[in-house]
């Protein structure tokens, strides 16, 4: 059997690719948390809806599925804004437990509505570039994965520029640093809530499209585990911290894959939570978290 | 609604519960539905007990399932009658509750939710793992002695009353705890942890105690279910088992003794009633929607509905 | 105080109405019918299969009724079959409620269906209490008829257990793939075959793994299981597991997975990891969606089957399979699936047993099912006969192995039967890209 290094490199690239989905989810969750201090456990359902929106448009139009990012992202932004307006705004400030419980209601509602609309049989579509692989550092990499990694990086750069360079982005950051202060400065924080929720949902929608084009199967129930993992990542990294999310993602990705190699794939989910628990025991605010709420 | 009125309500409910078999008679199907409902009333009440200290759990299936495994194993090892094994076996859940509680008591709500959610997954992984499957039967599961072997109307009726007695006992225990100093401490911690500390209350101690009690009685409920069904498999740690008591308690009303009781009954009627209309996924959509509507418009649950209606009427009169 | 009364009164009335509703339902229906309860998951993640199960049962009942129903000697006339649906909601509690209702409210004469082993084992005690004949046509764990803590002598297992399906595939690997590899690469004929197993962490996957090991030990086969890897149910990313398998370097990869996982796993193995090995899929994957989902990557892989959308074993059952599939497609649209096929047969087994017993009496029907000897219907059976073993009341299926070959007209692969000898259409071939494993 050929030796270790190229295998490590290969696993690394898959980790990077799988990480794209997690990163898009985790950053969306983080953005929402930063601005609203709300944790949406139903975030994975946006991923699932993004996948099905892509699938539906693909089935109707036959366009290159990558192009359908322009459909899935706006539609999910719209859905996100609606859900923020109808479900989260009315309960804002009534207690953290309520936010968690309302997400459970949303999970049941969205998953089963999707099962009614699209049936719960699994779906898969084939990317037009499916059979093309290119060699990068001696590792065979499907072209699709390369596009996905690049797309994710572009989306993140776009998000960074939006948050740093535009008025709206600056207002959002101000809100997330100090809500009361922002309010005093004349920032419409409720608008910021809506926008951040919309962007978060849109990022999850983009992740959904990327999930579909990479030839992964999807069902109405696919969202829960990635969302829980994304949430574990931002807890490990520290709520509200973007570098924390990236470090958290890397730790979790490495640990899961290491677990598959050593103690077996059955431990894949358990190991993420074990790490989460260990981190919380020793640093209850997460690795990069600020101590204050 | 004053606490006193609520207590009357509970007594009344108890009378109704005692009389229900007179209506359903020895109908085994309805008795089965009622028995499962009683078990989930105990389970939801135990879950709800945690919210008195301002904590919430997304992974109570861990305790429900551990109670089931503990009791099934003890009943077979010591040849104990299941009704006795239930209370010993639930000790497994209590131990786990103490352990997870020790991790959780210092955590904020979101972290708590994640840790409890993950804990159910970890426990399931352990139960089916190579190291423990010799004891737990792995994915095949193990048989559990039945509460009343033989089945049929009369046996189910005895089972119903026995579980009813246990359920009443559990709620009385909760009531005694909550009206004692401990209950006051719970309320103080829930309202304002800093002030509670200033008043000399150690939140960690009380939260841990709440975790222990909640886990133990969830274990009792799980053990009762397992002995009722006669078999236990690792599917008992599933997410749905963790989520149902949340749905029941929120619907009925958090942080009340009667809330989980009313919620479990009402949602069970809705759930099984909708089935007669041939709904399948539709039921989950309706339950999800109901949950959202209740959280937004009826944050104190169904038991506050009459109050809300009266408020509304009073307003209109003016 | 008054308000509490109101709530309680409402709840109470609800409960009574609810009780009344179900009571009324029980009163309807004359004793002159053969009532069969169909336990199927209509709610929850298993509902796709549940729908297959229910629709196939309806098809069978309609056929029997159209032909005049079932002759019951005791009544001196033909009775029609009435099906009653019991939705187990894919949960243990839902299953017990459904079965309890079917038995005590709807007074069914026998039960068919039952999908998940966990759900079935949770309501078996109720079935035992009333000694209702139950032909399980879904669940695959042998436990359901082997357990001894409750009476299971009315439970009949008409689905291949994991022991049967895992066992037969292992025999195929030993008597066909192993010699083929050794011959093609000029290995000594006593070179052991290198087998990797990737299994779903569930009763189904674990049961398959155990069956493989048991069969190797029992028949002393020249197969080395060089790696065992589990994955979580519903997993979609198998790249790391596959890399670990690649590292072990097997000849054959045995995958015990469901359709959604199998498709992803083989695609990733062949495309991403470059695992140029023979892949084996278990019987539940033989579905049109598998062929469309897997595309080119499935080429030359093996799939175990008992009921296939595209490969019908020529011979005695060919006609009835084609008829069943086209009737199902006409009535419901689509492909019935293997659990549908087994449930379709189960309804016939039940009807046949009632006719044999000449009575609707449960004990006599039960005896009659135990003594069933019916010609095979749409699935190939051992000795071409449906009958139940005396010890654990299991029917024995004649599973076959198909190899997936690219079909230019369909732009998908199509299965051809390569095993066992009496059914095979062509020989098993080793593809040119195959690389045997090395120490």
Short mmCIF file of C-alpha atoms in Angstrom, two decimals, chain C:
data_model
loop_
_atom_site.label_atom_id
_atom_site.label_comp_id
_atom_site.label_asym_id
_atom_site.label_seq_id
_atom_site.Cartn_x
_atom_site.Cartn_y
_atom_site.Cartn_z
CA UNK C 1 -61.69 27.22 40.17
CA UNK C 2 -64.41 27.38 37.55
CA UNK C 3 -61.84 27.78 34.84
CA UNK C 4 -60.07 24.65 35.89
CA UNK C 5 -63.37 22.86 35.64
CA UNK C 6 -63.83 24.16 32.13
CA UNK C 7 -60.43 22.91 31.01
CA UNK C 8 -60.94 19.56 32.59
CA UNK C 9 -64.43 19.26 31.20
CA UNK C 10 -63.14 20.02 27.71
CA UNK C 11 -60.32 17.53 28.02
CA UNK C 12 -62.63 14.96 29.45
CA UNK C 13 -65.23 15.38 26.73
CA UNK C 14 -62.45 15.16 24.18
CA UNK C 15 -61.30 11.91 25.67
CA UNK C 16 -64.80 10.48 25.75
CA UNK C 17 -65.45 11.53 22.17
CA UNK C 18 -62.15 10.02 21.21
CA UNK C 19 -63.12 6.83 22.96
CA UNK C 20 -66.53 6.94 21.36
CA UNK C 21 -65.06 7.36 17.89
CA UNK C 22 -62.87 4.35 18.16
CA UNK C 23 -65.65 2.34 19.77
CA UNK C 24 -67.96 3.10 16.87
CA UNK C 25 -65.37 2.03 14.41
CA UNK C 26 -65.15 -1.31 16.09
CA UNK C 27 -68.87 -1.87 15.84
CA UNK C 28 -68.80 -1.50 12.06
CA UNK C 29 -67.81 -4.45 9.91
CA UNK C 30 -69.54 -7.77 9.74
CA UNK C 31 -68.01 -11.04 10.92
CA UNK C 32 -68.35 -12.36 7.39
CA UNK C 33 -65.09 -10.85 6.30
CA UNK C 34 -61.48 -11.87 6.58
CA UNK C 35 -59.93 -8.90 8.31
CA UNK C 36 -56.22 -8.42 7.87
CA UNK C 37 -54.35 -5.74 9.80
CA UNK C 38 -51.44 -4.17 7.92
CA UNK C 39 -48.79 -2.81 10.27
CA UNK C 40 -46.97 -0.17 8.24
CA UNK C 41 -45.04 3.01 9.00
CA UNK C 42 -47.17 5.70 7.41
CA UNK C 43 -45.69 8.51 9.54
CA UNK C 44 -42.02 9.22 10.05
CA UNK C 45 -38.76 8.46 8.27
CA UNK C 46 -39.76 4.91 7.22
CA UNK C 47 -42.95 5.99 5.48
CA UNK C 48 -41.65 5.46 1.94
CA UNK C 49 -41.39 1.77 2.66
CA UNK C 50 -44.61 1.92 4.67
CA UNK C 51 -46.46 3.15 1.62
CA UNK C 52 -45.06 0.28 -0.48
CA UNK C 53 -46.17 -2.18 2.16
CA UNK C 54 -49.72 -0.84 2.38
CA UNK C 55 -50.21 -0.45 -1.38
CA UNK C 56 -48.94 -3.96 -2.12
CA UNK C 57 -51.29 -5.39 0.50
CA UNK C 58 -54.21 -3.53 -1.10
CA UNK C 59 -53.23 -4.92 -4.50
CA UNK C 60 -53.19 -8.48 -3.16
CA UNK C 61 -56.52 -8.08 -1.36
CA UNK C 62 -58.16 -6.57 -4.45
CA UNK C 63 -56.93 -9.45 -6.59
CA UNK C 64 -58.21 -12.06 -4.17
CA UNK C 65 -61.56 -10.30 -3.77
CA UNK C 66 -61.93 -9.89 -7.54
CA UNK C 67 -61.43 -13.63 -7.86
CA UNK C 68 -64.31 -14.25 -5.48
CA UNK C 69 -62.65 -13.98 -2.08
CA UNK C 70 -61.55 -16.72 0.29
CA UNK C 71 -63.59 -19.87 0.78
CA UNK C 72 -64.18 -20.62 4.46
CA UNK C 73 -65.49 -24.14 4.92
CA UNK C 74 -66.97 -23.49 8.35
CA UNK C 75 -69.14 -20.70 6.97
CA UNK C 76 -69.85 -22.63 3.83
CA UNK C 77 -69.16 -19.63 1.61
CA UNK C 78 -66.61 -17.21 0.27
CA UNK C 79 -65.65 -14.15 2.32
CA UNK C 80 -63.91 -11.04 1.06
CA UNK C 81 -60.74 -9.61 2.54
CA UNK C 82 -60.93 -6.31 4.35
CA UNK C 83 -57.64 -4.58 5.09
CA UNK C 84 -57.19 -2.34 8.10
CA UNK C 85 -54.23 0.03 8.21
CA UNK C 86 -52.23 0.30 11.42
CA UNK C 87 -49.78 3.21 11.36
CA UNK C 88 -46.89 2.38 13.68
CA UNK C 89 -45.47 5.93 13.21
CA UNK C 90 -42.00 4.30 13.07
CA UNK C 91 -41.97 4.37 16.88
CA UNK C 92 -42.31 1.73 19.57
CA UNK C 93 -45.22 3.49 21.28
CA UNK C 94 -47.03 4.12 17.99
CA UNK C 95 -46.57 0.47 17.04
CA UNK C 96 -48.08 -0.79 20.25
CA UNK C 97 -51.06 1.54 19.97
CA UNK C 98 -51.63 0.54 16.35
CA UNK C 99 -51.37 -3.21 16.98
CA UNK C 100 -53.51 -3.02 20.09
CA UNK C 101 -56.17 -1.17 18.12
CA UNK C 102 -56.03 -3.61 15.20
CA UNK C 103 -56.41 -6.58 17.50
CA UNK C 104 -58.90 -5.39 20.09
CA UNK C 105 -60.91 -2.71 18.25
CA UNK C 106 -60.86 -3.82 14.64
CA UNK C 107 -60.79 -7.51 15.63
CA UNK C 108 -58.49 -8.47 12.80
CA UNK C 109 -58.02 -12.15 12.09
CA UNK C 110 -54.36 -11.83 11.27
CA UNK C 111 -51.60 -9.28 10.88
CA UNK C 112 -49.06 -8.67 8.14
CA UNK C 113 -46.28 -6.08 7.71
CA UNK C 114 -44.03 -4.79 10.49
CA UNK C 115 -41.05 -2.81 9.27
CA UNK C 116 -38.42 -2.12 11.91
CA UNK C 117 -37.12 -4.76 14.29
CA UNK C 118 -37.15 -2.29 17.18
CA UNK C 119 -40.79 -1.42 16.57
CA UNK C 120 -41.85 -5.04 16.06
CA UNK C 121 -40.16 -6.27 19.22
CA UNK C 122 -42.00 -3.59 21.21
CA UNK C 123 -45.44 -4.79 20.14
CA UNK C 124 -44.80 -8.52 19.99
CA UNK C 125 -45.96 -8.90 23.60
CA UNK C 126 -49.39 -7.56 22.63
CA UNK C 127 -49.54 -9.96 19.70
CA UNK C 128 -48.62 -12.80 22.07
CA UNK C 129 -51.34 -11.85 24.57
CA UNK C 130 -54.04 -12.40 21.96
CA UNK C 131 -52.27 -15.14 19.98
CA UNK C 132 -52.93 -13.37 16.69
CA UNK C 133 -51.17 -14.85 13.67
CA UNK C 134 -48.64 -12.27 12.45
CA UNK C 135 -46.77 -12.65 9.18
CA UNK C 136 -43.85 -10.22 9.50
CA UNK C 137 -42.83 -9.14 6.00
CA UNK C 138 -40.49 -6.25 6.78
CA UNK C 139 -38.21 -6.50 9.81
CA UNK C 140 -35.01 -8.42 9.16
CA UNK C 141 -33.61 -9.18 12.60
CA UNK C 142 -33.81 -12.90 13.44
CA UNK C 143 -34.47 -11.91 17.08
CA UNK C 144 -38.18 -11.38 16.46
CA UNK C 145 -38.91 -15.09 16.16
CA UNK C 146 -35.94 -16.29 18.23
CA UNK C 147 -36.69 -14.44 21.45
CA UNK C 148 -38.03 -16.60 24.25
CA UNK C 149 -39.35 -14.12 26.83
CA UNK C 150 -42.74 -13.91 25.12
CA UNK C 151 -44.67 -16.47 23.14
CA UNK C 152 -43.74 -16.02 19.49
CA UNK C 153 -45.41 -19.11 18.10
CA UNK C 154 -47.91 -16.99 16.20
CA UNK C 155 -45.19 -14.84 14.64
CA UNK C 156 -44.02 -15.92 11.18
CA UNK C 157 -41.08 -14.33 9.47
CA UNK C 158 -41.57 -13.88 5.74
CA UNK C 159 -38.51 -11.76 4.97
CA UNK C 160 -34.91 -12.87 4.71
CA UNK C 161 -33.24 -12.43 8.08
CA UNK C 162 -29.86 -10.74 8.19
CA UNK C 163 -28.46 -14.20 8.91
CA UNK C 164 -29.89 -15.54 5.65
CA UNK C 165 -28.97 -12.63 3.44
CA UNK C 166 -25.50 -12.09 4.91
CA UNK C 167 -24.85 -15.82 4.83
CA UNK C 168 -25.77 -16.36 1.21
CA UNK C 169 -23.73 -13.41 -0.01
CA UNK C 170 -20.71 -14.69 1.88
CA UNK C 171 -21.09 -18.07 0.18
CA UNK C 172 -21.22 -16.33 -3.19
CA UNK C 173 -18.04 -14.41 -2.41
CA UNK C 174 -16.30 -17.65 -1.52
CA UNK C 175 -17.46 -19.83 -4.38
CA UNK C 176 -17.46 -17.31 -7.21
CA UNK C 177 -15.45 -14.14 -6.59
CA UNK C 178 -12.52 -15.76 -4.79
CA UNK C 179 -11.75 -18.37 -7.48
CA UNK C 180 -12.28 -15.76 -10.23
CA UNK C 181 -9.69 -13.42 -8.71
CA UNK C 182 -7.20 -16.19 -8.04
CA UNK C 183 -7.56 -17.43 -11.61
CA UNK C 184 -7.31 -14.05 -13.27
CA UNK C 185 -4.19 -12.94 -11.42
CA UNK C 186 -2.54 -16.35 -11.24
CA UNK C 187 -2.65 -16.51 -7.46
CA UNK C 188 -2.40 -19.89 -5.74
CA UNK C 189 -5.88 -21.32 -5.37
CA UNK C 190 -5.58 -21.33 -1.58
CA UNK C 191 -5.02 -17.57 -1.38
CA UNK C 192 -7.62 -16.26 1.03
CA UNK C 193 -9.95 -13.55 -0.19
CA UNK C 194 -9.51 -10.16 1.49
CA UNK C 195 -12.85 -8.78 2.57
CA UNK C 196 -13.66 -5.37 4.03
CA UNK C 197 -17.02 -4.76 5.63
CA UNK C 198 -18.57 -1.31 5.95
CA UNK C 199 -21.81 -1.46 7.89
CA UNK C 200 -24.53 0.84 9.12
CA UNK C 201 -24.44 1.19 12.91
CA UNK C 202 -27.93 -0.27 13.34
CA UNK C 203 -29.58 -3.65 13.97
CA UNK C 204 -29.55 -4.19 10.21
CA UNK C 205 -25.89 -3.44 9.57
CA UNK C 206 -24.69 -5.18 12.72
CA UNK C 207 -26.80 -8.24 11.84
CA UNK C 208 -25.18 -8.44 8.40
CA UNK C 209 -21.68 -8.22 9.88
CA UNK C 210 -22.43 -10.94 12.39
CA UNK C 211 -23.89 -13.15 9.65
CA UNK C 212 -20.75 -12.78 7.51
CA UNK C 213 -18.51 -13.81 10.39
CA UNK C 214 -20.76 -16.65 11.45
CA UNK C 215 -20.90 -18.03 7.91
CA UNK C 216 -17.12 -17.84 7.47
CA UNK C 217 -16.59 -19.68 10.74
CA UNK C 218 -19.35 -22.23 10.25
CA UNK C 219 -18.41 -23.21 6.71
CA UNK C 220 -14.70 -22.68 7.30
CA UNK C 221 -14.45 -20.38 4.27
CA UNK C 222 -11.16 -19.11 2.96
CA UNK C 223 -12.03 -15.47 3.55
CA UNK C 224 -10.19 -12.99 5.77
CA UNK C 225 -12.22 -10.09 7.09
CA UNK C 226 -9.42 -7.51 7.09
CA UNK C 227 -11.43 -4.49 8.19
CA UNK C 228 -14.78 -3.66 9.78
CA UNK C 229 -16.00 -0.09 9.75
CA UNK C 230 -19.28 1.27 11.05
CA UNK C 231 -20.98 4.49 10.02
CA UNK C 232 -23.90 6.39 11.49
CA UNK C 233 -27.33 5.87 9.95
CA UNK C 234 -28.04 8.54 7.34
CA UNK C 235 -24.34 9.37 6.86
CA UNK C 236 -23.50 11.10 3.59
CA UNK C 237 -19.72 11.54 3.79
CA UNK C 238 -17.85 8.24 3.60
CA UNK C 239 -14.50 9.47 2.36
CA UNK C 240 -12.56 8.87 5.53
CA UNK C 241 -14.01 5.41 6.13
CA UNK C 242 -13.21 4.59 2.53
CA UNK C 243 -9.65 5.81 2.89
CA UNK C 244 -9.24 3.55 5.87
CA UNK C 245 -10.58 0.68 3.75
CA UNK C 246 -8.23 1.59 0.94
CA UNK C 247 -5.39 1.43 3.40
CA UNK C 248 -6.41 -2.08 4.41
CA UNK C 249 -6.47 -2.97 0.69
CA UNK C 250 -9.17 -5.60 0.26
CA UNK C 251 -10.34 -7.50 -2.82
CA UNK C 252 -14.00 -7.08 -2.06
CA UNK C 253 -15.91 -4.41 -0.09
CA UNK C 254 -19.14 -5.64 1.46
CA UNK C 255 -21.43 -2.71 2.25
CA UNK C 256 -24.43 -3.12 4.54
CA UNK C 257 -26.22 0.17 3.95
CA UNK C 258 -29.55 1.60 2.91
CA UNK C 259 -30.23 3.10 -0.48
CA UNK C 260 -29.33 6.72 0.31
CA UNK C 261 -26.05 5.71 1.96
CA UNK C 262 -25.13 3.05 -0.60
CA UNK C 263 -25.40 5.47 -3.51
CA UNK C 264 -23.20 8.05 -1.81
CA UNK C 265 -20.71 5.48 -0.59
CA UNK C 266 -20.05 3.77 -3.92
CA UNK C 267 -19.89 7.09 -5.78
CA UNK C 268 -17.33 8.48 -3.35
CA UNK C 269 -15.36 5.24 -3.30
CA UNK C 270 -14.98 5.02 -7.05
CA UNK C 271 -14.73 8.70 -7.89
CA UNK C 272 -12.97 10.32 -4.95
CA UNK C 273 -11.00 7.63 -3.22
CA UNK C 274 -10.22 5.55 -6.28
CA UNK C 275 -11.10 2.31 -4.55
CA UNK C 276 -10.94 -0.06 -7.52
CA UNK C 277 -12.53 -3.02 -5.83
CA UNK C 278 -15.62 -5.17 -6.19
CA UNK C 279 -18.45 -3.63 -4.19
CA UNK C 280 -21.32 -5.63 -2.81
CA UNK C 281 -24.68 -4.08 -1.96
CA UNK C 282 -27.35 -5.75 0.16
CA UNK C 283 -30.82 -6.63 -1.06
CA UNK C 284 -32.73 -3.55 0.10
CA UNK C 285 -30.91 -1.40 -2.47
CA UNK C 286 -32.33 -3.07 -5.56
CA UNK C 287 -34.54 -0.17 -6.52
CA UNK C 288 -34.82 1.98 -9.68
CA UNK C 289 -33.45 4.94 -7.69
CA UNK C 290 -30.22 3.07 -7.08
CA UNK C 291 -29.47 2.67 -10.77
CA UNK C 292 -30.32 6.26 -11.62
CA UNK C 293 -28.45 7.58 -8.58
CA UNK C 294 -25.26 5.67 -8.99
CA UNK C 295 -24.73 6.12 -12.72
CA UNK C 296 -21.40 4.87 -14.09
CA UNK C 297 -19.87 4.35 -10.67
CA UNK C 298 -21.96 1.26 -10.08
CA UNK C 299 -20.52 -0.56 -13.07
CA UNK C 300 -19.51 -4.16 -12.28
CA UNK C 301 -20.54 -3.91 -8.66
CA UNK C 302 -22.62 -6.70 -7.16
CA UNK C 303 -26.05 -6.36 -5.68
CA UNK C 304 -27.83 -9.01 -3.72
CA UNK C 305 -31.49 -9.30 -4.57
CA UNK C 306 -34.74 -11.09 -4.06
CA UNK C 307 -36.92 -8.75 -6.06
CA UNK C 308 -35.44 -6.52 -8.72
CA UNK C 309 -36.95 -3.84 -10.93
CA UNK C 310 -34.83 -4.84 -13.91
CA UNK C 311 -33.62 -8.42 -13.51
CA UNK C 312 -36.35 -11.00 -13.38
CA UNK C 313 -35.05 -14.53 -12.89
CA UNK C 314 -36.18 -16.56 -15.86
CA UNK C 315 -38.22 -19.63 -15.07
CA UNK C 316 -41.18 -20.32 -12.83
CA UNK C 317 -41.68 -16.89 -11.28
CA UNK C 318 -40.89 -14.73 -14.32
CA UNK C 319 -44.49 -14.27 -15.37
CA UNK C 320 -45.90 -13.51 -11.96
CA UNK C 321 -43.15 -10.98 -11.21
CA UNK C 322 -43.84 -9.09 -14.42
CA UNK C 323 -47.56 -9.18 -13.78
CA UNK C 324 -47.15 -7.95 -10.18
CA UNK C 325 -44.88 -5.10 -11.23
CA UNK C 326 -47.12 -3.95 -14.06
CA UNK C 327 -50.29 -4.26 -11.95
CA UNK C 328 -48.67 -2.28 -9.17
CA UNK C 329 -47.48 0.37 -11.60
CA UNK C 330 -50.97 0.58 -13.12
CA UNK C 331 -52.69 0.90 -9.76
CA UNK C 332 -50.27 3.04 -7.79
CA UNK C 333 -47.50 4.09 -10.16
CA UNK C 334 -43.91 3.14 -9.45
CA UNK C 335 -42.03 0.12 -8.22
CA UNK C 336 -43.34 -1.83 -5.20
CA UNK C 337 -40.00 -2.63 -3.56
CA UNK C 338 -39.02 -5.88 -1.88
CA UNK C 339 -40.98 -5.25 1.29
CA UNK C 340 -44.00 -4.55 -0.85
CA UNK C 341 -43.44 -7.85 -2.64
CA UNK C 342 -43.13 -9.75 0.63
CA UNK C 343 -46.29 -8.13 2.03
CA UNK C 344 -48.15 -8.91 -1.20
CA UNK C 345 -47.19 -12.54 -0.67
CA UNK C 346 -48.02 -12.36 3.03
CA UNK C 347 -51.64 -11.44 2.26
CA UNK C 348 -51.80 -14.46 -0.06
CA UNK C 349 -50.21 -16.66 2.59
CA UNK C 350 -52.83 -15.52 5.08
CA UNK C 351 -55.72 -16.07 2.66
CA UNK C 352 -54.36 -19.46 1.75
CA UNK C 353 -54.05 -20.43 5.41
CA UNK C 354 -57.63 -19.41 6.16
CA UNK C 355 -58.80 -21.55 3.27
CA UNK C 356 -56.69 -24.47 4.52
CA UNK C 357 -58.00 -24.06 8.04
CA UNK C 358 -61.55 -23.76 6.77
CA UNK C 359 -62.13 -21.36 9.62
CA UNK C 360 -61.39 -17.89 10.90
CA UNK C 361 -60.46 -19.34 14.29
CA UNK C 362 -57.06 -17.90 15.20
CA UNK C 363 -55.56 -21.12 16.56
CA UNK C 364 -56.55 -23.06 13.47
CA UNK C 365 -55.38 -20.31 11.10
CA UNK C 366 -52.13 -20.25 13.01
CA UNK C 367 -51.64 -23.97 12.58
CA UNK C 368 -52.47 -23.62 8.91
CA UNK C 369 -49.82 -20.91 8.41
CA UNK C 370 -47.31 -23.14 10.14
CA UNK C 371 -48.16 -25.88 7.68
CA UNK C 372 -48.10 -23.63 4.63
CA UNK C 373 -46.79 -25.17 1.44
CA UNK C 374 -47.53 -22.75 -1.34
CA UNK C 375 -45.78 -22.44 -4.66
CA UNK C 376 -43.43 -19.42 -4.68
CA UNK C 377 -45.02 -16.23 -5.96
CA UNK C 378 -43.00 -13.14 -6.89
CA UNK C 379 -39.83 -13.87 -4.95
CA UNK C 380 -37.70 -16.93 -5.52
CA UNK C 381 -37.92 -19.32 -2.57
CA UNK C 382 -35.86 -22.33 -1.56
CA UNK C 383 -37.39 -25.47 -3.16
CA UNK C 384 -39.66 -23.09 -5.07
CA UNK C 385 -42.07 -23.29 -2.15
CA UNK C 386 -43.22 -20.88 0.52
CA UNK C 387 -43.14 -22.70 3.83
CA UNK C 388 -42.04 -21.86 7.35
CA UNK C 389 -39.31 -23.69 9.24
CA UNK C 390 -40.67 -25.66 12.19
CA UNK C 391 -38.18 -24.21 14.71
CA UNK C 392 -38.27 -20.45 14.20
CA UNK C 393 -41.07 -20.07 11.65
CA UNK C 394 -38.90 -18.42 9.00
CA UNK C 395 -39.51 -18.77 5.28
CA UNK C 396 -36.35 -19.36 3.27
CA UNK C 397 -35.61 -17.14 0.31
CA UNK C 398 -33.51 -18.02 -2.67
CA UNK C 399 -31.50 -14.83 -2.90
CA UNK C 400 -29.57 -14.16 -6.06
CA UNK C 401 -26.61 -12.03 -6.99
CA UNK C 402 -26.66 -9.51 -9.81
CA UNK C 403 -23.78 -7.73 -11.46
CA UNK C 404 -24.36 -4.22 -12.76
CA UNK C 405 -23.49 -3.81 -16.45
CA UNK C 406 -23.61 -0.52 -18.36
CA UNK C 407 -26.54 -0.20 -20.70
CA UNK C 408 -26.07 2.34 -23.49
CA UNK C 409 -29.79 2.73 -24.27
CA UNK C 410 -30.82 3.35 -20.66
CA UNK C 411 -27.69 5.42 -19.92
CA UNK C 412 -27.66 3.56 -16.61
CA UNK C 413 -26.36 0.23 -15.45
CA UNK C 414 -28.65 -2.77 -15.52
CA UNK C 415 -28.38 -5.90 -13.37
CA UNK C 416 -27.72 -9.35 -14.74
CA UNK C 417 -28.02 -12.41 -12.53
CA UNK C 418 -24.69 -14.18 -11.98
CA UNK C 419 -25.49 -16.49 -9.06
CA UNK C 420 -26.75 -19.10 -8.11
CA UNK C 421 -26.06 -21.51 -10.96
CA UNK C 422 -29.69 -22.39 -11.61
CA UNK C 423 -30.80 -18.77 -12.07
CA UNK C 424 -27.76 -17.16 -13.64
CA UNK C 425 -27.90 -15.39 -16.98
CA UNK C 426 -24.18 -14.86 -17.40
CA UNK C 427 -20.88 -15.37 -15.60
CA UNK C 428 -19.49 -12.99 -13.01
CA UNK C 429 -16.75 -10.88 -14.62
CA UNK C 430 -13.84 -9.04 -13.08
CA UNK C 431 -13.52 -5.56 -14.60
CA UNK C 432 -10.23 -4.51 -16.19
CA UNK C 433 -9.71 -1.68 -13.70
CA UNK C 434 -9.91 -4.05 -10.73
CA UNK C 435 -6.81 -4.30 -8.56
CA UNK C 436 -6.58 -7.18 -6.12
CA UNK C 437 -5.65 -6.39 -2.55
CA UNK C 438 -2.18 -6.95 -1.17
CA UNK C 439 -0.77 -7.62 2.23
#
